[in-house]
Amino acid sequence: MSLKNDSFPSSAAFDAISSSLKSDDAERKDAVKKGNAIFAFTLKNSQGETDNWYIDLKDKGVVAKGEAPEGKKADVTLSLSDEDFGKLVGGKTQAQRLFMSGKLKVKGNVMKATKMEPILKKAQIKAKL
């Protein structure tokens, strides 16, 4: 099942991240060990609509739609525009730059947010956004 939402073009990256985690068991376990958190993403598109995805790197190493796995809470929530998320996973900007310019809002454990960049870099290789 695709995680892509056609109203959010950059959401294709979640499919790429998911396939990266599923394709290599050792890599998935390593990502869970390094991430050790549930990362939630709230994207806002040009029409002002929002949608949510999460990457569970605390237990299972999975990507899904929603704010967090059932019965759990995200350790960190990253809120940004669909366009900026596309630039971030496309390697055209850095999370720190988006954060400093106010385009990336972080709720929860900010230090955990820094552990997300290597996972997004893997998506850059797989997703040609």
Coordinates of N, CA, C and O in Angstrom, one line a residue:
M1 N 0.8 -1.2 0.0 CA 0.0 0.0 0.0 C 0.9 1.2 0.0 O 1.8 1.4 0.8
S2 N 0.6 2.1 -0.9 CA 1.4 3.4 -1.1 C 1.1 4.4 0.1 O -0.1 4.5 0.5
L3 N 2.1 5.0 0.5 CA 1.9 6.1 1.5 C 1.8 7.5 0.9 O 1.5 8.4 1.5
K4 N 1.9 7.5 -0.4 CA 1.9 8.7 -1.2 C 0.4 9.3 -1.2 O -0.5 8.6 -1.3
N5 N 0.4 10.6 -1.0 CA -0.9 11.3 -1.1 C -0.7 12.3 -2.3 O 0.2 13.1 -2.3
D6 N -1.5 12.2 -3.4 CA -1.3 13.0 -4.6 C -1.4 14.5 -4.3 O -0.8 15.3 -5.1
S7 N -2.0 14.9 -3.2 CA -2.1 16.3 -2.9 C -0.8 16.8 -2.2 O -0.6 18.0 -2.0
F8 N 0.1 15.8 -1.9 CA 1.4 16.1 -1.3 C 2.5 15.4 -2.1 O 2.9 14.3 -1.8
P9 N 3.0 16.1 -3.2 CA 3.9 15.4 -4.1 C 5.2 14.8 -3.4 O 5.6 13.8 -3.7
S10 N 5.6 15.5 -2.3 CA 6.9 15.0 -1.7 C 6.6 13.8 -0.8 O 7.5 13.1 -0.3
S11 N 5.3 13.4 -0.6 CA 5.0 12.3 0.3 C 5.5 11.0 -0.4 O 5.6 10.0 0.3
A12 N 5.9 11.0 -1.6 CA 6.5 9.8 -2.3 C 7.7 9.4 -1.5 O 8.1 8.2 -1.5
A13 N 8.4 10.3 -0.8 CA 9.6 10.0 -0.1 C 9.3 9.0 1.0 O 10.2 8.2 1.4
F14 N 8.1 9.0 1.6 CA 7.8 8.1 2.7 C 7.7 6.6 2.1 O 8.1 5.7 2.8
D15 N 7.3 6.5 0.8 CA 7.4 5.2 0.2 C 8.9 4.7 0.1 O 9.2 3.6 0.3
A16 N 9.7 5.7 -0.3 CA 11.1 5.4 -0.5 C 11.8 5.0 0.8 O 12.6 4.1 0.9
I17 N 11.5 5.8 1.9 CA 12.0 5.4 3.2 C 11.5 4.1 3.6 O 12.3 3.2 4.1
S18 N 10.2 3.8 3.4 CA 9.7 2.5 3.8 C 10.4 1.4 3.1 O 10.7 0.4 3.7
S19 N 10.5 1.6 1.8 CA 11.2 0.5 1.0 C 12.6 0.3 1.4 O 13.1 -0.8 1.4
S20 N 13.3 1.4 1.7 CA 14.7 1.3 2.2 C 14.8 0.5 3.5 O 15.6 -0.4 3.7
L21 N 13.8 0.7 4.4 CA 13.8 0.0 5.7 C 13.4 -1.5 5.5 O 13.9 -2.3 6.2
K22 N 12.5 -1.7 4.6 CA 12.1 -3.1 4.3 C 13.1 -4.0 3.6 O 13.1 -5.2 3.7
S23 N 13.9 -3.3 2.7 CA 14.8 -4.1 1.8 C 16.0 -4.7 2.5 O 16.5 -5.7 2.0
D24 N 16.4 -4.1 3.6 CA 17.6 -4.7 4.3 C 17.3 -4.7 5.8 O 17.3 -3.7 6.5
D25 N 17.2 -6.0 6.3 CA 16.9 -6.2 7.7 C 18.0 -5.6 8.6 O 17.6 -5.0 9.6
A26 N 19.2 -5.8 8.3 CA 20.3 -5.3 9.1 C 20.3 -3.8 9.1 O 20.5 -3.1 10.2
E27 N 20.0 -3.1 8.0 CA 19.9 -1.7 7.9 C 18.7 -1.2 8.8 O 18.8 -0.2 9.4
R28 N 17.6 -1.9 8.7 CA 16.4 -1.5 9.5 C 16.8 -1.5 11.0 O 16.5 -0.6 11.7
K29 N 17.4 -2.6 11.4 CA 17.8 -2.8 12.8 C 18.7 -1.7 13.3 O 18.6 -1.1 14.4
D30 N 19.7 -1.3 12.4 CA 20.6 -0.3 12.6 C 19.9 1.1 12.8 O 20.2 1.9 13.7
A31 N 19.0 1.3 11.9 CA 18.2 2.6 11.9 C 17.4 2.7 13.2 O 17.3 3.7 13.8
V32 N 16.8 1.6 13.7 CA 16.0 1.6 14.9 C 17.0 1.8 16.1 O 16.7 2.6 17.0
K33 N 18.2 1.2 16.1 CA 19.1 1.4 17.1 C 19.6 2.9 17.2 O 19.7 3.5 18.3
K34 N 19.9 3.5 16.0 CA 20.4 4.8 16.0 C 19.2 5.9 16.2 O 19.5 6.9 16.9
G35 N 18.1 5.6 15.7 CA 17.0 6.5 15.8 C 16.3 6.5 17.2 O 16.1 7.5 17.8
N36 N 16.0 5.3 17.6 CA 15.4 5.1 18.9 C 14.3 6.1 19.3 O 14.2 6.6 20.4
A37 N 13.4 6.3 18.3 CA 12.3 7.3 18.5 C 11.2 7.1 17.4 O 11.4 6.4 16.4
I38 N 10.1 7.7 17.7 CA 9.0 7.7 16.7 C 9.0 9.2 16.2 O 8.8 10.1 17.0
F39 N 9.2 9.3 14.9 CA 9.2 10.6 14.2 C 7.9 10.8 13.5 O 7.6 10.0 12.6
A40 N 7.2 11.9 13.8 CA 6.0 12.2 13.2 C 6.2 13.4 12.2 O 7.0 14.3 12.6
F41 N 5.6 13.4 11.1 CA 5.7 14.5 10.1 C 4.3 15.0 9.8 O 3.4 14.3 9.5
T42 N 4.1 16.4 9.9 CA 2.9 17.0 9.5 C 3.3 17.9 8.4 O 4.1 18.9 8.5
L43 N 2.8 17.6 7.2 CA 3.0 18.4 6.0 C 1.8 19.2 5.6 O 0.7 18.8 5.8
K44 N 2.1 20.4 5.2 CA 1.0 21.3 4.7 C 1.3 21.6 3.2 O 2.4 22.0 2.9
N45 N 0.2 21.4 2.4 CA 0.4 21.7 1.0 C 0.0 23.1 0.6 O -0.4 23.9 1.5
S46 N 0.1 23.4 -0.7 CA -0.1 24.8 -1.1 C -1.6 25.2 -1.0 O -1.9 26.4 -1.0
Q47 N -2.5 24.2 -0.9 CA -3.9 24.5 -0.7 C -4.3 24.7 0.8 O -5.4 24.9 1.1
G48 N -3.3 24.6 1.7 CA -3.5 24.7 3.1 C -4.0 23.5 3.8 O -4.3 23.5 5.0
E49 N -4.0 22.3 3.1 CA -4.4 21.1 3.7 C -3.2 20.5 4.4 O -2.0 20.7 4.0
T50 N -3.5 19.7 5.5 CA -2.4 19.0 6.2 C -2.6 17.5 6.2 O -3.8 17.1 6.1
D51 N -1.5 16.8 6.3 CA -1.6 15.3 6.4 C -0.4 14.8 7.3 O 0.6 15.6 7.4
N52 N -0.5 13.6 7.8 CA 0.5 13.2 8.8 C 1.0 11.8 8.4 O 0.3 10.9 7.9
W53 N 2.3 11.6 8.6 CA 3.0 10.3 8.5 C 3.9 10.2 9.7 O 4.2 11.1 10.3
Y54 N 4.3 8.9 9.9 CA 5.3 8.7 11.0 C 6.3 7.6 10.6 O 6.0 6.8 9.7
I55 N 7.4 7.7 11.2 CA 8.5 6.7 11.0 C 8.8 6.2 12.4 O 9.2 6.9 13.3
D56 N 8.5 4.9 12.6 CA 8.7 4.3 13.9 C 10.1 3.6 13.9 O 10.3 2.6 13.4
L57 N 11.0 4.3 14.5 CA 12.4 3.8 14.7 C 12.6 3.5 16.2 O 13.7 3.5 16.6
K58 N 11.5 3.2 16.9 CA 11.6 2.8 18.3 C 11.5 1.3 18.4 O 12.2 0.7 19.1
D59 N 10.5 0.7 17.7 CA 10.2 -0.7 17.8 C 10.4 -1.4 16.5 O 11.3 -2.3 16.4
K60 N 9.6 -1.1 15.5 CA 9.5 -2.0 14.3 C 10.3 -1.5 13.1 O 10.5 -2.3 12.2
G61 N 10.6 -0.2 13.0 CA 11.3 0.2 11.8 C 10.3 0.3 10.7 O 10.6 -0.2 9.6
V62 N 9.1 0.9 10.9 CA 8.1 1.0 9.8 C 7.7 2.5 9.6 O 7.9 3.3 10.4
V63 N 7.2 2.7 8.4 CA 6.6 4.0 8.0 C 5.2 3.8 7.7 O 4.8 2.8 7.1
A64 N 4.3 4.7 8.2 CA 2.9 4.6 8.0 C 2.3 6.0 8.1 O 2.9 7.0 8.5
K65 N 1.0 6.1 7.7 CA 0.2 7.3 7.7 C -0.3 7.4 9.2 O -0.5 6.5 9.9
G66 N -0.5 8.7 9.6 CA -1.0 9.0 10.9 C 0.0 9.7 11.8 O 1.1 10.0 11.3
E67 N -0.3 10.0 13.0 CA 0.6 10.7 13.9 C 1.5 9.8 14.7 O 2.6 10.3 15.1
A68 N 1.1 8.6 14.9 CA 2.0 7.6 15.6 C 1.3 6.3 15.6 O 0.1 6.1 15.3
P69 N 2.1 5.2 15.9 CA 1.5 3.9 16.0 C 0.4 3.9 17.0 O 0.4 4.6 18.0
E70 N -0.6 3.0 16.8 CA -1.7 3.0 17.8 C -1.3 2.7 19.2 O -0.5 1.9 19.5
G71 N -1.8 3.6 20.1 CA -1.4 3.4 21.5 C -0.1 4.0 21.9 O 0.4 3.9 23.0
K72 N 0.6 4.7 20.9 CA 1.9 5.3 21.2 C 1.9 6.8 20.8 O 1.0 7.2 20.2
K73 N 2.9 7.5 21.3 CA 3.0 8.9 21.0 C 4.4 9.1 20.3 O 5.4 8.5 20.6
A74 N 4.4 10.1 19.4 CA 5.6 10.5 18.7 C 6.6 11.1 19.7 O 6.1 11.9 20.6
D75 N 7.8 10.8 19.6 CA 8.9 11.5 20.4 C 9.1 12.9 19.9 O 9.5 13.8 20.7
V76 N 9.0 13.0 18.6 CA 9.3 14.3 18.0 C 8.3 14.5 16.8 O 8.1 13.5 16.0
T77 N 7.8 15.7 16.6 CA 6.9 16.0 15.5 C 7.5 17.1 14.7 O 7.9 18.2 15.2
L78 N 7.7 16.9 13.4 CA 8.3 17.9 12.5 C 7.2 18.4 11.6 O 6.5 17.6 10.9
S79 N 7.0 19.7 11.6 CA 5.9 20.3 10.8 C 6.5 21.2 9.8 O 7.3 22.1 10.2
L80 N 6.2 21.0 8.6 CA 6.8 21.9 7.5 C 5.9 21.8 6.3 O 5.0 20.9 6.2
S81 N 6.2 22.6 5.3 CA 5.4 22.6 4.0 C 5.8 21.4 3.2 O 7.0 20.9 3.3
D82 N 4.9 20.9 2.4 CA 5.2 19.8 1.4 C 6.4 20.2 0.5 O 7.3 19.4 0.3
E83 N 6.4 21.4 0.1 CA 7.5 21.9 -0.8 C 8.9 21.8 -0.1 O 9.9 21.3 -0.6
D84 N 8.9 22.3 1.2 CA 10.2 22.2 2.0 C 10.6 20.8 2.3 O 11.8 20.5 2.3
F85 N 9.6 19.9 2.6 CA 9.9 18.5 2.8 C 10.6 17.9 1.6 O 11.5 17.2 1.6
G86 N 10.0 18.3 0.4 CA 10.6 17.8 -0.9 C 12.0 18.2 -1.0 O 12.9 17.5 -1.5
K87 N 12.3 19.5 -0.7 CA 13.7 20.0 -0.8 C 14.6 19.3 0.2 O 15.7 19.0 -0.1
L88 N 14.0 19.0 1.4 CA 14.8 18.4 2.4 C 15.2 17.0 2.0 O 16.4 16.6 2.1
V89 N 14.3 16.2 1.6 CA 14.6 14.8 1.2 C 15.3 14.8 -0.2 O 16.0 13.8 -0.5
G90 N 15.2 15.8 -0.9 CA 15.9 15.9 -2.2 C 17.3 16.4 -2.1 O 18.0 16.5 -3.0
G91 N 17.7 16.7 -0.8 CA 19.1 17.2 -0.6 C 19.3 18.6 -1.0 O 20.4 19.1 -1.1
K92 N 18.2 19.4 -1.3 CA 18.4 20.8 -1.7 C 18.4 21.8 -0.6 O 18.7 22.9 -0.8
T93 N 18.1 21.3 0.6 CA 18.2 22.1 1.8 C 18.5 21.2 3.0 O 18.4 20.0 2.9
Q94 N 18.9 21.9 4.1 CA 19.2 21.1 5.4 C 18.1 21.4 6.4 O 17.6 22.6 6.5
A95 N 17.8 20.5 7.3 CA 16.8 20.7 8.3 C 17.2 21.8 9.2 O 16.3 22.6 9.6
Q96 N 18.5 22.0 9.5 CA 18.9 23.1 10.4 C 18.6 24.4 9.8 O 18.1 25.3 10.5
R97 N 18.8 24.5 8.5 CA 18.5 25.8 7.8 C 17.0 26.1 7.8 O 16.6 27.2 8.1
L98 N 16.2 25.1 7.6 CA 14.7 25.2 7.6 C 14.3 25.6 9.0 O 13.4 26.5 9.2
F99 N 14.9 25.0 10.0 CA 14.5 25.3 11.4 C 14.8 26.7 11.8 O 14.0 27.5 12.4
M100 N 16.1 27.1 11.4 CA 16.5 28.5 11.8 C 15.7 29.6 11.1 O 15.5 30.7 11.6
S101 N 15.2 29.3 9.9 CA 14.4 30.3 9.1 C 12.9 30.2 9.5 O 12.1 30.9 8.9
G102 N 12.5 29.3 10.4 CA 11.1 29.2 10.9 C 10.2 28.4 10.0 O 9.0 28.3 10.2
K103 N 10.8 27.7 9.0 CA 10.0 26.9 8.0 C 9.8 25.5 8.6 O 9.0 24.8 8.0
L104 N 10.6 25.1 9.5 CA 10.5 23.8 10.2 C 10.2 24.0 11.6 O 11.0 24.6 12.3
K105 N 9.1 23.4 12.1 CA 8.7 23.5 13.5 C 8.9 22.1 14.1 O 8.6 21.1 13.5
V106 N 9.5 22.1 15.3 CA 9.8 20.9 16.0 C 9.1 20.9 17.3 O 9.3 21.8 18.1
K107 N 8.3 19.8 17.6 CA 7.7 19.7 18.9 C 8.2 18.4 19.5 O 8.3 17.4 18.8
G108 N 8.5 18.4 20.8 CA 9.0 17.2 21.4 C 10.5 17.3 21.6 O 11.1 18.4 21.7
N109 N 11.2 16.2 21.5 CA 12.6 16.1 21.7 C 13.4 16.5 20.5 O 13.6 15.8 19.5
V110 N 13.9 17.8 20.6 CA 14.7 18.4 19.5 C 15.9 17.6 19.1 O 16.3 17.4 18.0
M111 N 16.6 17.0 20.2 CA 17.8 16.2 19.9 C 17.5 15.0 19.1 O 18.3 14.6 18.3
K112 N 16.3 14.4 19.3 CA 15.9 13.2 18.5 C 15.8 13.6 17.0 O 16.1 12.8 16.1
A113 N 15.3 14.8 16.8 CA 15.1 15.3 15.4 C 16.4 15.3 14.6 O 16.4 15.0 13.4
T114 N 17.5 15.5 15.3 CA 18.8 15.5 14.6 C 19.2 14.1 14.1 O 20.0 14.0 13.1
K115 N 18.6 13.1 14.7 CA 18.9 11.7 14.3 C 18.1 11.3 13.0 O 18.3 10.2 12.5
M116 N 17.3 12.2 12.5 CA 16.4 11.9 11.4 C 17.2 12.1 10.0 O 16.9 11.4 9.0
E117 N 18.2 13.0 10.0 CA 18.8 13.3 8.7 C 19.4 12.1 8.0 O 19.2 12.0 6.8
P118 N 20.1 11.2 8.7 CA 20.7 10.0 7.9 C 19.6 9.2 7.3 O 19.8 8.6 6.2
I119 N 18.4 9.1 7.9 CA 17.3 8.3 7.3 C 16.8 9.0 6.1 O 16.5 8.4 5.1
L120 N 16.7 10.4 6.2 CA 16.2 11.1 5.0 C 17.2 11.1 3.9 O 16.8 11.1 2.7
K121 N 18.5 11.0 4.2 CA 19.5 10.9 3.1 C 19.4 9.6 2.4 O 19.6 9.5 1.2
K122 N 19.0 8.5 3.0 CA 18.7 7.2 2.3 C 17.6 7.4 1.4 O 17.6 6.8 0.3
A123 N 16.6 8.2 1.7 CA 15.4 8.4 0.9 C 15.8 9.2 -0.4 O 15.3 9.0 -1.5
Q124 N 16.8 10.1 -0.2 CA 17.3 10.8 -1.4 C 17.8 9.9 -2.5 O 17.6 10.2 -3.7
I125 N 18.5 8.9 -2.1 CA 19.0 7.9 -3.1 C 17.9 7.2 -3.8 O 17.9 7.1 -5.0
K126 N 16.8 6.8 -3.1 CA 15.7 6.1 -3.7 C 14.7 6.9 -4.4 O 14.1 6.5 -5.3
A127 N 14.4 8.1 -3.8 CA 13.3 9.0 -4.3 C 13.9 10.1 -5.2 O 14.8 10.8 -4.8
K128 N 13.5 10.1 -6.4 CA 13.9 11.2 -7.3 C 12.8 12.3 -7.3 O 12.0 12.3 -8.2
L129 N 12.8 13.1 -6.3 CA 11.8 14.1 -6.2 C 12.2 15.4 -7.0 O 13.3 15.8 -7.0

